mmCIF file of C-alpha atoms and ligand atoms in Angstrom:
data_model
loop_
_atom_site.group_PDB
_atom_site.id
_atom_site.type_symbol
_atom_site.label_atom_id
_atom_site.label_comp_id
_atom_site.label_asym_id
_atom_site.label_seq_id
_atom_site.Cartn_x
_atom_site.Cartn_y
_atom_site.Cartn_z
ATOM 1 C CA MET A 217 165.532 38.179 72.820
ATOM 2 C CA THR A 218 162.664 38.414 70.885
ATOM 3 C CA GLN A 219 163.250 40.332 67.527
ATOM 4 C CA THR A 220 160.739 43.042 66.892
ATOM 5 C CA THR A 221 162.409 45.292 64.477
ATOM 6 C CA ALA A 222 163.421 45.500 60.361
ATOM 7 C CA ARG A 223 166.588 44.135 60.059
ATOM 8 C CA VAL A 224 168.435 46.344 57.450
ATOM 9 C CA ALA A 225 171.868 47.518 58.097
ATOM 10 C CA ILE A 226 173.963 49.872 56.214
ATOM 11 C CA VAL A 227 178.030 49.371 56.205
ATOM 12 C CA THR A 228 179.884 52.014 54.524
ATOM 13 C CA GLY A 229 183.533 51.200 53.163
ATOM 14 C CA ALA A 230 182.695 47.622 52.984
ATOM 15 C CA ALA A 231 184.094 46.382 49.970
ATOM 16 C CA ARG A 232 187.349 45.059 52.065
ATOM 17 C CA GLY A 233 189.110 45.427 55.325
ATOM 18 C CA ILE A 234 187.108 45.764 58.445
ATOM 19 C CA GLY A 235 183.965 47.011 56.741
ATOM 20 C CA ALA A 236 183.528 43.836 54.832
ATOM 21 C CA ALA A 237 183.976 41.574 57.682
ATOM 22 C CA THR A 238 181.369 43.792 59.766
ATOM 23 C CA ALA A 239 179.015 43.604 56.832
ATOM 24 C CA GLN A 240 179.640 39.438 56.952
ATOM 25 C CA ARG A 241 179.347 39.040 60.439
ATOM 26 C CA LEU A 242 176.093 41.296 60.553
ATOM 27 C CA ALA A 243 174.783 39.364 57.617
ATOM 28 C CA ARG A 244 175.352 36.089 59.923
ATOM 29 C CA ASP A 245 173.415 37.765 62.722
ATOM 30 C CA GLY A 246 170.265 38.293 60.386
ATOM 31 C CA PHE A 247 170.461 41.299 58.886
ATOM 32 C CA ALA A 248 169.830 42.012 55.066
ATOM 33 C CA VAL A 249 173.355 44.343 54.597
ATOM 34 C CA ALA A 250 173.809 47.238 52.198
ATOM 35 C CA VAL A 251 177.504 47.209 51.118
ATOM 36 C CA ILE A 252 178.527 50.710 50.304
ATOM 37 C CA ASP A 253 181.359 51.780 48.717
ATOM 38 C CA LEU A 254 183.119 54.172 45.964
ATOM 39 C CA GLU A 255 182.442 51.305 43.533
ATOM 40 C CA GLU A 256 179.349 49.094 43.171
ATOM 41 C CA SER A 257 181.965 46.522 41.043
ATOM 42 C CA ALA A 258 184.158 46.540 44.466
ATOM 43 C CA ALA A 259 181.313 46.271 46.780
ATOM 44 C CA LYS A 260 179.699 43.015 45.106
ATOM 45 C CA ALA A 261 182.824 40.931 46.419
ATOM 46 C CA THR A 262 181.427 41.314 49.698
ATOM 47 C CA VAL A 263 177.932 40.802 48.569
ATOM 48 C CA ARG A 264 179.235 37.663 47.005
ATOM 49 C CA ALA A 265 180.804 36.216 49.869
ATOM 50 C CA ILE A 266 177.568 37.173 52.245
ATOM 51 C CA GLU A 267 175.262 35.243 49.515
ATOM 52 C CA ASP A 268 177.747 32.187 49.520
ATOM 53 C CA GLU A 269 176.649 31.698 53.071
ATOM 54 C CA GLY A 270 173.240 32.094 52.741
ATOM 55 C CA GLY A 271 172.899 35.932 53.444
ATOM 56 C CA ARG A 272 171.184 38.729 51.901
ATOM 57 C CA ALA A 273 173.086 41.902 50.672
ATOM 58 C CA LEU A 274 173.201 44.550 48.214
ATOM 59 C CA ALA A 275 176.141 46.538 46.550
ATOM 60 C CA VAL A 276 175.883 50.033 46.371
ATOM 61 C CA GLY A 277 178.282 52.431 44.756
ATOM 62 C CA ALA A 278 178.315 55.653 46.491
ATOM 63 C CA ASP A 279 181.054 58.437 47.922
ATOM 64 C CA VAL A 280 180.105 59.135 51.311
ATOM 65 C CA SER A 281 181.266 62.628 50.849
ATOM 66 C CA ASP A 282 178.664 63.386 48.208
ATOM 67 C CA ALA A 283 175.400 64.464 49.828
ATOM 68 C CA ALA A 284 173.218 63.551 46.562
ATOM 69 C CA GLN A 285 175.082 60.281 46.296
ATOM 70 C CA VAL A 286 174.549 59.441 49.739
ATOM 71 C CA ASP A 287 170.807 60.189 49.418
ATOM 72 C CA ALA A 288 170.372 58.093 46.811
ATOM 73 C CA ALA A 289 172.208 55.340 47.901
ATOM 74 C CA VAL A 290 169.881 55.088 51.004
ATOM 75 C CA THR A 291 167.061 55.539 49.309
ATOM 76 C CA ARG A 292 167.905 52.467 47.024
ATOM 77 C CA VAL A 293 168.634 50.645 50.279
ATOM 78 C CA ALA A 294 165.049 51.537 51.789
ATOM 79 C CA GLU A 295 163.270 50.469 48.424
ATOM 80 C CA GLU A 296 165.311 47.234 47.748
ATOM 81 C CA LEU A 297 166.142 46.065 51.410
ATOM 82 C CA GLY A 298 163.616 47.828 53.636
ATOM 83 C CA PRO A 299 164.012 50.692 55.922
ATOM 84 C CA PRO A 300 167.698 50.836 57.358
ATOM 85 C CA THR A 301 167.585 50.417 61.450
ATOM 86 C CA VAL A 302 171.298 49.835 61.661
ATOM 87 C CA LEU A 303 174.221 52.082 60.442
ATOM 88 C CA ILE A 304 177.875 51.606 60.687
ATOM 89 C CA ASN A 305 179.988 54.577 59.494
ATOM 90 C CA ASN A 306 183.273 52.633 58.716
ATOM 91 C CA ALA A 307 184.568 54.497 55.259
ATOM 92 C CA GLY A 308 187.745 55.677 55.683
ATOM 93 C CA ILE A 309 190.843 57.328 54.341
ATOM 94 C CA THR A 310 194.211 58.323 55.512
ATOM 95 C CA ARG A 311 196.582 61.330 53.841
ATOM 96 C CA ASP A 312 199.333 61.248 56.372
ATOM 97 C CA ASN A 313 201.956 63.843 56.565
ATOM 98 C CA LEU A 314 203.743 65.833 59.244
ATOM 99 C CA ILE A 315 202.127 69.192 60.016
ATOM 100 C CA PHE A 316 204.379 71.425 57.857
ATOM 101 C CA LYS A 317 204.058 69.230 54.782
ATOM 102 C CA MET A 318 200.527 68.482 54.970
ATOM 103 C CA ALA A 319 198.900 69.783 51.875
ATOM 104 C CA GLU A 320 195.184 71.772 52.316
ATOM 105 C CA GLN A 321 193.550 68.999 49.987
ATOM 106 C CA ASP A 322 195.143 66.265 52.413
ATOM 107 C CA TRP A 323 193.189 67.745 55.318
ATOM 108 C CA ASP A 324 189.990 68.234 53.411
ATOM 109 C CA MET A 325 189.799 65.040 51.996
ATOM 110 C CA VAL A 326 190.184 63.081 55.505
ATOM 111 C CA MET A 327 187.515 65.320 56.967
ATOM 112 C CA GLY A 328 185.182 65.003 53.947
ATOM 113 C CA VAL A 329 185.262 61.277 54.171
ATOM 114 C CA HIS A 330 185.585 60.589 57.897
ATOM 115 C CA LEU A 331 183.254 63.567 59.247
ATOM 116 C CA ARG A 332 181.160 64.747 56.583
ATOM 117 C CA GLY A 333 180.766 61.239 55.178
ATOM 118 C CA SER A 334 179.352 60.314 58.580
ATOM 119 C CA PHE A 335 177.369 62.997 59.234
ATOM 120 C CA LEU A 336 175.665 62.900 55.593
ATOM 121 C CA MET A 337 174.670 59.090 55.953
ATOM 122 C CA THR A 338 173.466 59.553 59.683
ATOM 123 C CA ARG A 339 171.454 62.415 58.538
ATOM 124 C CA ALA A 340 169.950 60.301 55.759
ATOM 125 C CA VAL A 341 169.526 57.423 57.744
ATOM 126 C CA GLN A 342 168.124 58.819 60.614
ATOM 127 C CA LYS A 343 164.496 59.377 59.541
ATOM 128 C CA TYR A 344 163.896 55.424 58.877
ATOM 129 C CA MET A 345 165.510 54.677 62.665
ATOM 130 C CA VAL A 346 162.600 57.424 63.840
ATOM 131 C CA GLU A 347 160.189 56.175 62.185
ATOM 132 C CA GLN A 348 160.874 52.780 63.570
ATOM 133 C CA ARG A 349 161.477 54.021 67.111
ATOM 134 C CA PHE A 350 164.558 51.527 66.789
ATOM 135 C CA GLY A 351 168.537 52.304 65.573
ATOM 136 C CA ARG A 352 172.192 51.662 66.154
ATOM 137 C CA ILE A 353 174.627 53.555 64.858
ATOM 138 C CA VAL A 354 178.307 52.925 65.072
ATOM 139 C CA ASN A 355 181.014 55.265 64.088
ATOM 140 C CA LEU A 356 184.565 54.089 63.468
ATOM 141 C CA SER A 357 187.031 56.441 65.441
ATOM 142 C CA SER A 358 190.782 55.113 66.118
ATOM 143 C CA THR A 359 193.263 55.102 68.829
ATOM 144 C CA SER A 360 194.931 58.022 66.598
ATOM 145 C CA ALA A 361 192.106 60.172 68.118
ATOM 146 C CA LEU A 362 194.675 60.615 71.179
ATOM 147 C CA GLY A 363 197.361 61.668 68.876
ATOM 148 C CA ASN A 364 199.884 59.891 66.403
ATOM 149 C CA ARG A 365 202.521 61.611 64.732
ATOM 150 C CA GLY A 366 201.785 62.386 61.178
ATOM 151 C CA GLN A 367 198.175 62.356 61.340
ATOM 152 C CA ALA A 368 197.206 65.678 62.505
ATOM 153 C CA ASN A 369 194.017 65.711 59.734
ATOM 154 C CA TYR A 370 193.235 61.917 60.389
ATOM 155 C CA SER A 371 193.398 62.139 64.417
ATOM 156 C CA THR A 372 191.521 65.442 64.206
ATOM 157 C CA ALA A 373 188.830 63.504 62.377
ATOM 158 C CA LYS A 374 188.484 60.328 64.851
ATOM 159 C CA ALA A 375 188.658 62.621 67.746
ATOM 160 C CA GLY A 376 185.742 64.442 66.307
ATOM 161 C CA LEU A 377 183.826 61.470 65.475
ATOM 162 C CA GLN A 378 183.697 60.646 69.320
ATOM 163 C CA GLY A 379 182.122 63.928 70.051
ATOM 164 C CA PHE A 380 179.666 63.529 67.052
ATOM 165 C CA THR A 381 178.639 59.981 68.447
ATOM 166 C CA LYS A 382 178.041 61.348 72.152
ATOM 167 C CA THR A 383 175.709 64.440 70.739
ATOM 168 C CA LEU A 384 173.975 61.792 68.446
ATOM 169 C CA ALA A 385 173.340 59.697 71.560
ATOM 170 C CA ILE A 386 171.775 62.802 73.306
ATOM 171 C CA GLU A 387 169.409 63.762 70.261
ATOM 172 C CA LEU A 388 168.392 60.518 69.136
ATOM 173 C CA GLY A 389 168.133 58.105 72.458
ATOM 174 C CA LYS A 390 164.464 58.884 72.807
ATOM 175 C CA PHE A 391 163.553 57.624 69.771
ATOM 176 C CA GLY A 392 165.180 53.983 70.411
ATOM 177 C CA VAL A 393 168.732 54.787 68.521
ATOM 178 C CA THR A 394 171.541 54.250 70.528
ATOM 179 C CA VAL A 395 175.046 55.633 69.143
ATOM 180 C CA ASN A 396 178.345 54.418 70.067
ATOM 181 C CA CYS A 397 181.981 54.387 68.729
ATOM 182 C CA ILE A 398 184.797 51.818 68.153
ATOM 183 C CA ALA A 399 188.376 52.905 68.554
ATOM 184 C CA PRO A 400 190.486 50.395 66.818
ATOM 185 C CA GLY A 401 194.264 49.980 67.438
ATOM 186 C CA PHE A 402 196.314 48.042 65.103
ATOM 187 C CA ILE A 403 194.000 46.221 62.664
ATOM 188 C CA VAL A 404 195.502 44.321 59.399
ATOM 189 C CA SER A 405 194.141 45.504 56.525
ATOM 190 C CA ASP A 406 194.879 47.330 53.089
ATOM 191 C CA MET A 407 195.029 50.503 55.225
ATOM 192 C CA THR A 408 197.968 49.438 57.257
ATOM 193 C CA ARG A 409 199.472 47.723 54.755
ATOM 194 C CA ALA A 410 199.747 51.007 52.756
ATOM 195 C CA THR A 411 201.214 52.827 56.123
ATOM 196 C CA ALA A 412 203.935 50.054 56.099
ATOM 197 C CA GLU A 413 204.637 50.447 52.270
ATOM 198 C CA ARG A 414 204.343 54.336 52.413
ATOM 199 C CA ILE A 415 207.472 54.270 55.531
ATOM 200 C CA GLY A 416 209.157 51.660 53.506
ATOM 201 C CA GLU A 417 208.800 48.819 56.041
ATOM 202 C CA ASP A 418 208.284 45.193 55.116
ATOM 203 C CA TRP A 419 204.986 44.110 56.241
ATOM 204 C CA ASP A 420 205.718 41.134 58.318
ATOM 205 C CA THR A 421 208.400 42.975 60.109
ATOM 206 C CA TYR A 422 205.919 45.963 60.435
ATOM 207 C CA VAL A 423 203.112 43.475 62.003
ATOM 208 C CA ALA A 424 205.586 41.789 64.336
ATOM 209 C CA ALA A 425 206.826 45.518 65.505
ATOM 210 C CA ARG A 426 203.238 46.660 66.393
ATOM 211 C CA ALA A 427 202.122 43.303 67.653
ATOM 212 C CA ALA A 428 204.799 43.527 70.314
ATOM 213 C CA GLN A 429 203.680 46.606 71.549
ATOM 214 C CA ILE A 430 200.352 45.399 72.226
ATOM 215 C CA PRO A 431 199.103 43.561 75.695
ATOM 216 C CA VAL A 432 197.591 40.723 73.584
ATOM 217 C CA ALA A 433 200.676 40.167 71.335
ATOM 218 C CA ARG A 434 198.886 40.142 68.406
ATOM 219 C CA ALA A 435 197.567 42.332 65.738
ATOM 220 C CA GLY A 436 194.297 43.000 65.602
ATOM 221 C CA GLN A 437 192.291 41.663 62.861
ATOM 222 C CA PRO A 438 188.684 42.920 61.225
ATOM 223 C CA GLU A 439 186.972 40.235 62.709
ATOM 224 C CA ASP A 440 187.932 41.788 66.138
ATOM 225 C CA ILE A 441 185.900 44.660 65.178
ATOM 226 C CA ALA A 442 183.123 43.344 63.761
ATOM 227 C CA ASN A 443 182.436 41.204 66.736
ATOM 228 C CA THR A 444 182.157 44.634 68.551
ATOM 229 C CA VAL A 445 180.032 46.192 66.436
ATOM 230 C CA SER A 446 177.599 43.306 66.440
ATOM 231 C CA PHE A 447 177.144 43.790 70.072
ATOM 232 C CA PHE A 448 176.625 47.417 69.778
ATOM 233 C CA VAL A 449 173.920 46.954 67.603
ATOM 234 C CA SER A 450 172.061 43.998 68.922
ATOM 235 C CA GLU A 451 168.803 44.642 71.043
ATOM 236 C CA GLY A 452 170.471 43.884 73.868
ATOM 237 C CA ALA A 453 172.687 46.901 74.179
ATOM 238 C CA GLY A 454 169.979 49.164 74.272
ATOM 239 C CA PHE A 455 171.256 50.873 77.367
ATOM 240 C CA VAL A 456 174.995 51.397 75.821
ATOM 241 C CA SER A 457 175.028 54.570 74.056
ATOM 242 C CA GLY A 458 177.365 57.631 73.786
ATOM 243 C CA GLN A 459 180.370 55.178 74.579
ATOM 244 C CA VAL A 460 184.063 55.091 72.736
ATOM 245 C CA ILE A 461 185.245 51.286 73.034
ATOM 246 C CA TYR A 462 188.994 51.143 72.540
ATOM 247 C CA VAL A 463 189.365 47.642 70.939
ATOM 248 C CA ALA A 464 193.343 47.723 70.601
ATOM 249 C CA GLY A 465 194.363 44.398 72.321
ATOM 250 C CA GLY A 466 195.235 46.693 75.696
ATOM 251 C CA PRO A 467 194.193 49.689 77.517
ATOM 252 C CA LYS A 468 196.500 52.157 75.549
ATOM 253 C CA ALA A 469 196.881 52.990 71.848
HETATM 254 N N1 LIG B 778 192.854 49.229 59.878
HETATM 255 C C1 LIG B 778 193.461 49.688 61.156
HETATM 256 O O1 LIG B 778 194.311 49.707 61.908
HETATM 257 C C2 LIG B 778 192.272 50.856 61.487
HETATM 258 C C3 LIG B 778 192.656 51.368 62.734
HETATM 259 C C4 LIG B 778 191.576 52.289 63.505
HETATM 260 C C5 LIG B 778 190.708 52.797 62.706
HETATM 261 N N2 LIG B 778 190.506 52.486 61.497
HETATM 262 C C6 LIG B 778 189.114 52.564 60.819
HETATM 263 O O2 LIG B 778 188.372 51.847 60.259
HETATM 264 C C7 LIG B 778 188.107 52.042 59.241
HETATM 265 C C8 LIG B 778 188.279 50.893 58.498
HETATM 266 O O3 LIG B 778 189.197 51.000 57.804
HETATM 267 P P1 LIG B 778 190.172 49.956 57.320
HETATM 268 O O4 LIG B 778 191.650 49.572 57.938
HETATM 269 O O5 LIG B 778 189.110 48.811 56.672
HETATM 270 O O6 LIG B 778 190.423 50.724 55.637
HETATM 271 P P2 LIG B 778 190.647 49.820 54.149
HETATM 272 O O7 LIG B 778 191.199 51.106 53.309
HETATM 273 O O8 LIG B 778 191.046 48.431 54.109
HETATM 274 O O9 LIG B 778 188.805 50.050 53.826
HETATM 275 C C9 LIG B 778 188.189 51.289 53.651
HETATM 276 C C10 LIG B 778 187.219 51.225 52.784
HETATM 277 O O10 LIG B 778 186.821 52.661 52.834
HETATM 278 C C11 LIG B 778 186.256 52.906 51.325
HETATM 279 N N3 LIG B 778 186.144 54.085 51.381
HETATM 280 C C12 LIG B 778 186.989 55.326 51.219
HETATM 281 N N4 LIG B 778 186.579 56.753 51.326
HETATM 282 C C13 LIG B 778 185.380 56.355 50.710
HETATM 283 C C14 LIG B 778 184.233 57.286 50.414
HETATM 284 N N5 LIG B 778 184.289 58.491 50.002
HETATM 285 N N6 LIG B 778 183.218 56.432 50.275
HETATM 286 C C15 LIG B 778 182.870 55.402 50.425
HETATM 287 N N7 LIG B 778 183.838 54.508 50.621
HETATM 288 C C16 LIG B 778 184.953 54.923 50.934
HETATM 289 C C17 LIG B 778 187.252 52.398 50.431
HETATM 290 O O11 LIG B 778 186.999 52.095 49.246
HETATM 291 C C18 LIG B 778 187.414 50.781 51.289
HETATM 292 O O12 LIG B 778 187.142 49.781 50.678
HETATM 293 C C19 LIG B 778 188.105 53.416 58.618
HETATM 294 O O13 LIG B 778 187.193 54.432 59.078
HETATM 295 C C20 LIG B 778 189.408 53.292 59.427
HETATM 296 O O14 LIG B 778 190.043 54.949 59.629
HETATM 297 C C21 LIG B 778 191.253 51.672 60.926
#
């Protein structure tokens, strides 16, 4: 398919894990990629990996839950790389606890990064997409959206992102913008390593136990999610919008 639009993508939380793999994949797909994370210095490792493969990338430090930082980051991306037409809302945190022990701060922080962060980023980027009459937004949900013990805050945020996705798809469709959601299952990353550590389980034992419950009999890798993002942002996926795809190695969480 002929490429007719600006090829600038923003990936949030892209210093490591799923975000880093996604940024690298989009660079291989021909996008100039803005690698946003809390610290610009941390984002530089992903930028270097992209540049080592001959791609173009920019490290930007921003907290996605802070409106002023988001607006400044998106303006910088537009000035230095060009108008962004792809946005991957990937930045995320966990603050797990059973409901009777969950602090208000843990609730607010998780909502702040996942929901407020995705809202602020989308609000800032959509104007470039509308101007270009082309855009692709992908929001990172989770199988936890279906319910997960100890994650009342996180599962609420991840379910909320599914509603956010569907409403954006309705509002932005007429401007050539599609909005979809990926809900990963168990993916090997620093986030899941931290969970194993918190519950006092040896990492290899933890991964093996999780893999044993997954129909394809392995843990997910960040690249499994990056591959799905690559499909959603392709020009050929222009009639796919408002969808949630569970990338979990099987049909259930
Ligand atoms: N790993 C999994 O099993 C899994 C499963 C389902 C969904 N997810 C989701 O996928 C996304 C990526 O997860 P991951 O496993 O790669 O996590 P990770 O912890 O390895 O990476 C998350 C990145 O987000 C960044 N980040 C956190 N808060 C931020 C903020 N306020 N502003 C900017 N950047 C911020 C972190 O610095 C980090 O680099 C998250 O949204 C997560 O909830 C992960």
